[in-house]
PDB file of C-alpha atoms in Angstrom:
ATOM      1  CA  UNK A1308      98.302  93.923  99.766  1.00 81.00           C
ATOM      2  CA  UNK A1309     101.117  95.655  97.999  1.00 91.00           C
ATOM      3  CA  UNK A1310     100.439  96.437  94.339  1.00 95.00           C
ATOM      4  CA  UNK A1311     102.622  94.710  91.831  1.00 97.00           C
ATOM      5  CA  UNK A1312     104.882  96.842  89.631  1.00 97.00           C
ATOM      6  CA  UNK A1313     106.464  95.723  86.294  1.00 97.00           C
ATOM      7  CA  UNK A1314     109.093  95.636  85.148  1.00 97.00           C
ATOM      8  CA  UNK A1315     111.468  95.577  88.079  1.00 97.00           C
ATOM      9  CA  UNK A1316     114.140  97.537  86.027  1.00 97.00           C
ATOM     10  CA  UNK A1317     114.498  99.065  82.659  1.00 97.00           C
ATOM     11  CA  UNK A1318     117.352 100.631  80.792  1.00 97.00           C
ATOM     12  CA  UNK A1319     116.804 103.227  78.176  1.00 96.00           C
ATOM     13  CA  UNK A1320     118.830 105.384  75.874  1.00 97.00           C
ATOM     14  CA  UNK A1321     118.056 109.154  75.930  1.00 97.00           C
ATOM     15  CA  UNK A1322     114.918 109.952  73.876  1.00 96.00           C
ATOM     16  CA  UNK A1323     113.375 106.509  74.227  1.00 97.00           C
ATOM     17  CA  UNK A1324     110.016 105.797  75.694  1.00 97.00           C
ATOM     18  CA  UNK A1325     109.079 103.605  78.667  1.00 97.00           C
ATOM     19  CA  UNK A1326     105.983 102.104  80.303  1.00 97.00           C
ATOM     20  CA  UNK A1327     105.766 101.274  84.057  1.00 98.00           C
ATOM     21  CA  UNK A1328     102.741  99.144  85.080  1.00 98.00           C
ATOM     22  CA  UNK A1329     101.087  98.786  88.584  1.00 97.00           C
ATOM     23  CA  UNK A1330      98.372  96.360  89.200  1.00 96.00           C
ATOM     24  CA  UNK A1331      96.287  95.676  92.276  1.00 94.00           C
ATOM     25  CA  UNK A1332      94.412  92.481  93.373  1.00 91.00           C
ATOM     26  CA  UNK A1333      91.750  94.852  95.093  1.00 88.00           C
ATOM     27  CA  UNK A1334      89.479  97.664  94.020  1.00 86.00           C
ATOM     28  CA  UNK A1335      91.193 101.063  93.990  1.00 87.00           C
ATOM     29  CA  UNK A1336      90.265 104.607  95.034  1.00 87.00           C
ATOM     30  CA  UNK A1337      93.458 105.983  93.760  1.00 91.00           C
ATOM     31  CA  UNK A1338      96.884 105.564  92.370  1.00 94.00           C
ATOM     32  CA  UNK A1339      99.810 107.654  93.171  1.00 95.00           C
ATOM     33  CA  UNK A1340     103.177 107.865  91.371  1.00 96.00           C
ATOM     34  CA  UNK A1341     106.465 108.853  92.844  1.00 97.00           C
ATOM     35  CA  UNK A1342     110.140 109.152  91.685  1.00 97.00           C
ATOM     36  CA  UNK A1343     113.020 108.468  94.006  1.00 98.00           C
ATOM     37  CA  UNK A1344     116.686 109.377  93.158  1.00 97.00           C
ATOM     38  CA  UNK A1345     119.354 107.683  94.942  1.00 94.00           C
ATOM     39  CA  UNK A1346     119.907 108.714  98.467  1.00 94.00           C
ATOM     40  CA  UNK A1347     116.933 111.093  98.352  1.00 97.00           C
ATOM     41  CA  UNK A1348     113.268 111.065  99.486  1.00 97.00           C
ATOM     42  CA  UNK A1349     110.422 110.060  97.222  1.00 98.00           C
ATOM     43  CA  UNK A1350     108.959 112.987  95.130  1.00 97.00           C
ATOM     44  CA  UNK A1351     105.205 112.986  94.263  1.00 95.00           C
ATOM     45  CA  UNK A1352     104.708 113.047  90.423  1.00 94.00           C
ATOM     46  CA  UNK A1353     100.854 112.649  90.139  1.00 92.00           C
ATOM     47  CA  UNK A1354      97.695 111.103  91.505  1.00 92.00           C
ATOM     48  CA  UNK A1355      94.713 109.392  89.519  1.00 92.00           C
ATOM     49  CA  UNK A1356      91.554 109.027  91.093  1.00 86.00           C
ATOM     50  CA  UNK A1357      88.991 106.320  90.129  1.00 79.00           C
ATOM     51  CA  UNK A1358      87.079 107.347  87.052  1.00 71.00           C
ATOM     52  CA  UNK A1359      89.701 106.300  84.452  1.00 59.00           C
ATOM     53  CA  UNK A1360      91.256 109.542  83.971  1.00 67.00           C
ATOM     54  CA  UNK A1361      94.670 110.187  82.323  1.00 66.00           C
ATOM     55  CA  UNK A1362      96.913 112.702  83.608  1.00 67.00           C
ATOM     56  CA  UNK A1363     100.002 114.442  82.086  1.00 69.00           C
ATOM     57  CA  UNK A1364     103.106 116.038  83.582  1.00 70.00           C
ATOM     58  CA  UNK A1365     105.480 117.539  81.007  1.00 74.00           C
ATOM     59  CA  UNK A1366     106.419 114.311  79.066  1.00 88.00           C
ATOM     60  CA  UNK A1367     105.310 111.897  81.953  1.00 93.00           C
ATOM     61  CA  UNK A1368     101.633 110.800  81.750  1.00 93.00           C
ATOM     62  CA  UNK A1369      99.654 108.037  83.482  1.00 93.00           C
ATOM     63  CA  UNK A1370      96.441 106.294  82.995  1.00 91.00           C
ATOM     64  CA  UNK A1371      94.141 104.421  85.608  1.00 92.00           C
ATOM     65  CA  UNK A1372      91.843 101.499  84.436  1.00 89.00           C
ATOM     66  CA  UNK A1373      89.561 101.206  87.373  1.00 87.00           C
ATOM     67  CA  UNK A1374      87.988  97.933  86.256  1.00 88.00           C
ATOM     68  CA  UNK A1375      91.312  96.162  85.655  1.00 90.00           C
ATOM     69  CA  UNK A1376      92.662  97.782  88.869  1.00 91.00           C
ATOM     70  CA  UNK A1377      95.621  98.825  86.859  1.00 93.00           C
ATOM     71  CA  UNK A1378      97.678 101.976  86.235  1.00 94.00           C
ATOM     72  CA  UNK A1379     100.520 102.620  83.894  1.00 95.00           C
ATOM     73  CA  UNK A1380     103.053 105.432  83.915  1.00 96.00           C
ATOM     74  CA  UNK A1381     104.380 106.594  80.451  1.00 96.00           C
ATOM     75  CA  UNK A1382     107.683 108.274  79.927  1.00 96.00           C
ATOM     76  CA  UNK A1383     108.317 109.693  76.474  1.00 94.00           C
ATOM     77  CA  UNK A1384     111.408 111.023  75.016  1.00 94.00           C
ATOM     78  CA  UNK A1385     113.274 110.176  78.135  1.00 94.00           C
ATOM     79  CA  UNK A1386     115.889 112.479  79.584  1.00 95.00           C
ATOM     80  CA  UNK A1387     118.905 111.742  81.872  1.00 96.00           C
ATOM     81  CA  UNK A1388     117.067 113.368  84.663  1.00 95.00           C
ATOM     82  CA  UNK A1389     114.218 110.700  84.482  1.00 96.00           C
ATOM     83  CA  UNK A1390     116.665 108.100  86.005  1.00 97.00           C
ATOM     84  CA  UNK A1391     115.609 106.829  89.352  1.00 97.00           C
ATOM     85  CA  UNK A1392     113.214 104.392  91.072  1.00 98.00           C
ATOM     86  CA  UNK A1393     109.507 104.922  90.335  1.00 98.00           C
ATOM     87  CA  UNK A1394     106.987 103.664  92.942  1.00 98.00           C
ATOM     88  CA  UNK A1395     103.240 103.398  92.516  1.00 97.00           C
ATOM     89  CA  UNK A1396     101.010 103.752  95.656  1.00 96.00           C
ATOM     90  CA  UNK A1397      97.461 102.724  95.977  1.00 94.00           C
ATOM     91  CA  UNK A1398      94.511 103.366  98.329  1.00 89.00           C
ATOM     92  CA  UNK A1399      91.129 101.615  98.233  1.00 78.00           C
ATOM     93  CA  UNK A1400      88.706 100.545  97.858  1.00 75.00           C
ATOM     94  CA  UNK A1401      86.643 102.467 100.538  1.00 71.00           C
ATOM     95  CA  UNK A1402      88.039 105.887  99.599  1.00 71.00           C
ATOM     96  CA  UNK A1403      90.958 107.609 101.020  1.00 73.00           C
ATOM     97  CA  UNK A1404      91.903 106.479 104.712  1.00 80.00           C
ATOM     98  CA  UNK A1405      95.353 107.773 104.814  1.00 85.00           C
ATOM     99  CA  UNK A1406      96.888 104.296 104.414  1.00 90.00           C
ATOM    100  CA  UNK A1407      98.845 104.585 100.991  1.00 93.00           C
ATOM    101  CA  UNK A1408     100.395 101.291 100.162  1.00 95.00           C
ATOM    102  CA  UNK A1409     103.592 101.227  97.815  1.00 96.00           C
ATOM    103  CA  UNK A1410     104.779  98.624  95.239  1.00 96.00           C
ATOM    104  CA  UNK A1411     108.267  97.545  95.359  1.00 96.00           C
ATOM    105  CA  UNK A1412     109.434  99.976  92.640  1.00 97.00           C
ATOM    106  CA  UNK A1413     110.755 100.031  89.032  1.00 98.00           C
ATOM    107  CA  UNK A1414     114.357 101.110  88.719  1.00 97.00           C
ATOM    108  CA  UNK A1415     114.818 103.174  85.483  1.00 98.00           C
ATOM    109  CA  UNK A1416     118.130 104.130  84.151  1.00 98.00           C
ATOM    110  CA  UNK A1417     118.652 106.521  81.252  1.00 97.00           C
ATOM    111  CA  UNK A1418     121.838 106.412  79.477  1.00 96.00           C
ATOM    112  CA  UNK A1419     123.382 109.091  77.125  1.00 94.00           C
TER     113      UNK A1419
ATOM    114  CA  UNK B 190     107.860 126.726 105.196  1.00 73.00           C
ATOM    115  CA  UNK B 191     110.066 123.692 106.129  1.00 83.00           C
ATOM    116  CA  UNK B 192     107.794 121.039 104.881  1.00 95.00           C
ATOM    117  CA  UNK B 193     108.341 117.589 106.649  1.00 98.00           C
ATOM    118  CA  UNK B 194     111.301 117.615 109.125  1.00 98.00           C
ATOM    119  CA  UNK B 195     112.817 114.297 110.450  1.00 98.00           C
ATOM    120  CA  UNK B 196     115.335 114.059 113.103  1.00 97.00           C
ATOM    121  CA  UNK B 197     117.758 112.576 113.487  1.00 97.00           C
ATOM    122  CA  UNK B 198     119.274 111.998 110.018  1.00 97.00           C
ATOM    123  CA  UNK B 199     121.492 109.160 111.159  1.00 97.00           C
ATOM    124  CA  UNK B 200     121.415 107.016 114.267  1.00 97.00           C
ATOM    125  CA  UNK B 201     123.101 103.790 115.503  1.00 98.00           C
ATOM    126  CA  UNK B 202     121.552 101.843 118.244  1.00 97.00           C
ATOM    127  CA  UNK B 203     122.453  98.800 120.266  1.00 98.00           C
ATOM    128  CA  UNK B 204     120.120  95.910 120.360  1.00 98.00           C
ATOM    129  CA  UNK B 205     117.312  96.272 123.163  1.00 97.00           C
ATOM    130  CA  UNK B 206     117.710 100.026 123.140  1.00 97.00           C
ATOM    131  CA  UNK B 207     114.691 102.314 122.719  1.00 96.00           C
ATOM    132  CA  UNK B 208     114.499 105.521 120.884  1.00 96.00           C
ATOM    133  CA  UNK B 209     112.177 107.967 119.149  1.00 98.00           C
ATOM    134  CA  UNK B 210     112.418 109.251 115.638  1.00 98.00           C
ATOM    135  CA  UNK B 211     110.877 112.656 115.304  1.00 98.00           C
ATOM    136  CA  UNK B 212     108.662 113.918 112.564  1.00 98.00           C
ATOM    137  CA  UNK B 213     107.210 117.405 112.279  1.00 98.00           C
ATOM    138  CA  UNK B 214     105.299 119.181 109.478  1.00 97.00           C
ATOM    139  CA  UNK B 215     104.262 122.794 109.233  1.00 96.00           C
ATOM    140  CA  UNK B 216     101.731 122.404 106.427  1.00 96.00           C
ATOM    141  CA  UNK B 217      98.744 121.810 108.553  1.00 95.00           C
ATOM    142  CA  UNK B 218      98.303 118.402 106.791  1.00 96.00           C
ATOM    143  CA  UNK B 219      95.860 115.968 108.444  1.00 95.00           C
ATOM    144  CA  UNK B 220      97.364 112.757 107.121  1.00 95.00           C
ATOM    145  CA  UNK B 221     100.821 111.547 108.328  1.00 97.00           C
ATOM    146  CA  UNK B 222     102.539 108.261 107.925  1.00 97.00           C
ATOM    147  CA  UNK B 223     105.613 106.420 108.621  1.00 98.00           C
ATOM    148  CA  UNK B 224     107.297 103.978 106.164  1.00 98.00           C
ATOM    149  CA  UNK B 225     110.495 101.989 106.202  1.00 98.00           C
ATOM    150  CA  UNK B 226     112.508 101.302 103.066  1.00 98.00           C
ATOM    151  CA  UNK B 227     114.668  98.226 102.684  1.00 95.00           C
ATOM    152  CA  UNK B 228     116.508  97.082  99.553  1.00 88.00           C
ATOM    153  CA  UNK B 229     114.123  95.414  97.166  1.00 86.00           C
ATOM    154  CA  UNK B 230     111.117  95.793  99.421  1.00 88.00           C
ATOM    155  CA  UNK B 231     109.948  99.179  98.450  1.00 92.00           C
ATOM    156  CA  UNK B 232     108.276 101.477 101.036  1.00 96.00           C
ATOM    157  CA  UNK B 233     106.236  99.585 103.640  1.00 97.00           C
ATOM    158  CA  UNK B 234     103.786 101.383 105.745  1.00 97.00           C
ATOM    159  CA  UNK B 235     104.372 101.055 109.554  1.00 98.00           C
ATOM    160  CA  UNK B 236     101.767 103.402 111.140  1.00 97.00           C
ATOM    161  CA  UNK B 237      99.679 106.179 109.881  1.00 96.00           C
ATOM    162  CA  UNK B 238      97.359 108.797 111.308  1.00 96.00           C
ATOM    163  CA  UNK B 239      94.411 110.813 109.821  1.00 94.00           C
ATOM    164  CA  UNK B 240      94.430 113.484 112.476  1.00 94.00           C
ATOM    165  CA  UNK B 241      95.374 114.325 116.053  1.00 95.00           C
ATOM    166  CA  UNK B 242      94.323 111.685 118.572  1.00 95.00           C
ATOM    167  CA  UNK B 243      93.799 109.096 115.606  1.00 95.00           C
ATOM    168  CA  UNK B 244      96.366 106.498 114.587  1.00 96.00           C
ATOM    169  CA  UNK B 245      96.257 102.971 112.945  1.00 95.00           C
ATOM    170  CA  UNK B 246      98.521 100.234 111.997  1.00 96.00           C
ATOM    171  CA  UNK B 247      99.977  99.802 108.614  1.00 95.00           C
ATOM    172  CA  UNK B 248     101.643  96.627 106.986  1.00 95.00           C
ATOM    173  CA  UNK B 249     104.554  96.090 109.462  1.00 97.00           C
ATOM    174  CA  UNK B 250     103.630  97.673 112.819  1.00 97.00           C
ATOM    175  CA  UNK B 251     105.309  95.241 115.155  1.00 97.00           C
ATOM    176  CA  UNK B 252     108.176  96.689 117.299  1.00 96.00           C
ATOM    177  CA  UNK B 253     106.863 100.257 116.678  1.00 98.00           C
ATOM    178  CA  UNK B 254     104.673 102.652 118.662  1.00 97.00           C
ATOM    179  CA  UNK B 255     103.112 105.925 117.523  1.00 98.00           C
ATOM    180  CA  UNK B 256     100.961 108.684 119.032  1.00 96.00           C
ATOM    181  CA  UNK B 257      99.550 112.063 117.661  1.00 97.00           C
ATOM    182  CA  UNK B 258      98.797 114.587 120.142  1.00 97.00           C
ATOM    183  CA  UNK B 259      99.176 117.514 117.662  1.00 97.00           C
ATOM    184  CA  UNK B 260      98.507 118.006 114.017  1.00 96.00           C
ATOM    185  CA  UNK B 261     102.138 119.010 113.508  1.00 97.00           C
ATOM    186  CA  UNK B 262     103.873 116.029 115.152  1.00 98.00           C
ATOM    187  CA  UNK B 263     103.894 112.329 114.606  1.00 98.00           C
ATOM    188  CA  UNK B 264     106.822 110.509 116.530  1.00 98.00           C
ATOM    189  CA  UNK B 265     107.840 106.874 115.946  1.00 98.00           C
ATOM    190  CA  UNK B 266     109.053 104.834 118.946  1.00 98.00           C
ATOM    191  CA  UNK B 267     111.078 101.884 118.775  1.00 97.00           C
ATOM    192  CA  UNK B 268     110.475  99.927 121.901  1.00 92.00           C
ATOM    193  CA  UNK B 269     113.311  97.551 121.874  1.00 96.00           C
ATOM    194  CA  UNK B 270     115.553  97.867 118.967  1.00 97.00           C
ATOM    195  CA  UNK B 271     116.374  94.612 116.877  1.00 97.00           C
ATOM    196  CA  UNK B 272     118.923  94.279 113.940  1.00 97.00           C
ATOM    197  CA  UNK B 273     115.840  93.644 111.801  1.00 97.00           C
ATOM    198  CA  UNK B 274     114.838  97.128 112.341  1.00 98.00           C
ATOM    199  CA  UNK B 275     117.932  98.618 110.455  1.00 98.00           C
ATOM    200  CA  UNK B 276     116.462 100.447 107.681  1.00 98.00           C
ATOM    201  CA  UNK B 277     115.756 103.948 106.244  1.00 98.00           C
ATOM    202  CA  UNK B 278     112.656 105.582 107.795  1.00 98.00           C
ATOM    203  CA  UNK B 279     110.554 108.012 106.055  1.00 98.00           C
ATOM    204  CA  UNK B 280     107.803 110.266 107.372  1.00 98.00           C
ATOM    205  CA  UNK B 281     105.271 111.595 104.957  1.00 97.00           C
ATOM    206  CA  UNK B 282     102.188 114.099 105.172  1.00 97.00           C
ATOM    207  CA  UNK B 283      99.200 114.946 103.058  1.00 95.00           C
ATOM    208  CA  UNK B 284      95.987 117.023 103.263  1.00 92.00           C
ATOM    209  CA  UNK B 285      92.904 115.341 104.026  1.00 84.00           C
ATOM    210  CA  UNK B 286      90.662 114.067 101.323  1.00 77.00           C
ATOM    211  CA  UNK B 287      92.834 111.639  99.254  1.00 75.00           C
ATOM    212  CA  UNK B 288      93.102 113.857  96.119  1.00 81.00           C
ATOM    213  CA  UNK B 289      96.661 115.093  96.916  1.00 87.00           C
ATOM    214  CA  UNK B 290     100.117 113.623  96.976  1.00 92.00           C
ATOM    215  CA  UNK B 291     102.330 113.003 100.006  1.00 95.00           C
ATOM    216  CA  UNK B 292     105.325 115.153 100.891  1.00 97.00           C
ATOM    217  CA  UNK B 293     108.211 113.151 102.373  1.00 98.00           C
ATOM    218  CA  UNK B 294     110.792 114.103 104.907  1.00 98.00           C
ATOM    219  CA  UNK B 295     114.468 113.483 104.018  1.00 98.00           C
ATOM    220  CA  UNK B 296     114.549 110.266 106.146  1.00 98.00           C
ATOM    221  CA  UNK B 297     116.322 108.720 109.045  1.00 98.00           C
ATOM    222  CA  UNK B 298     119.060 106.176 108.405  1.00 97.00           C
ATOM    223  CA  UNK B 299     119.033 103.744 111.534  1.00 98.00           C
ATOM    224  CA  UNK B 300     121.486 100.858 112.097  1.00 98.00           C
ATOM    225  CA  UNK B 301     120.952  98.598 114.918  1.00 98.00           C
ATOM    226  CA  UNK B 302     123.947  96.509 116.029  1.00 97.00           C
TER     227      UNK B 302
END
């Protein structure tokens, strides 16, 4: 089943923060996060493996709550370059089997 | 190092025609996948492979066929194109093990009329 992302869209001013959530109805082995700009291919941001770790990538970080089958992506002090559609992808529960399933995406618009 | 290469970039087909979308990667990745992207639907998995000779169905496999005879290539065949297959198709690859992200090709925009 597709993971569920929320919100569907968010508009920010430069410097504001945002949180994008991803939840699954099944146990997860891993959660991926990607960003896609208009007309381009998705680009990998980070992966979180089961174990509840939190990762950071510049001012973008993410957490993974294995028990709740949820992940959140945190964007702090947003920049214009953060605009795009963010997708979470999930694998599980039996470990990585090459079948990464994506949510429908969250469109993020950062305004000056 | 070209990464993941998809051809063609654009294609227009008539209903009922068949064609093959090509995908090649030069990173020696074991995992390869095909996705289609439609407005509001996200990326939906069509077929995937964990290595040469091994393929499996994803979320939306009907009307598509794949094979993987080499590690590098993973072509997607449309058997009899339908307007519902109008979409942007992405190929992606990843190393084995599940601890790595996927690298996407630049996509093929397919229109079926």
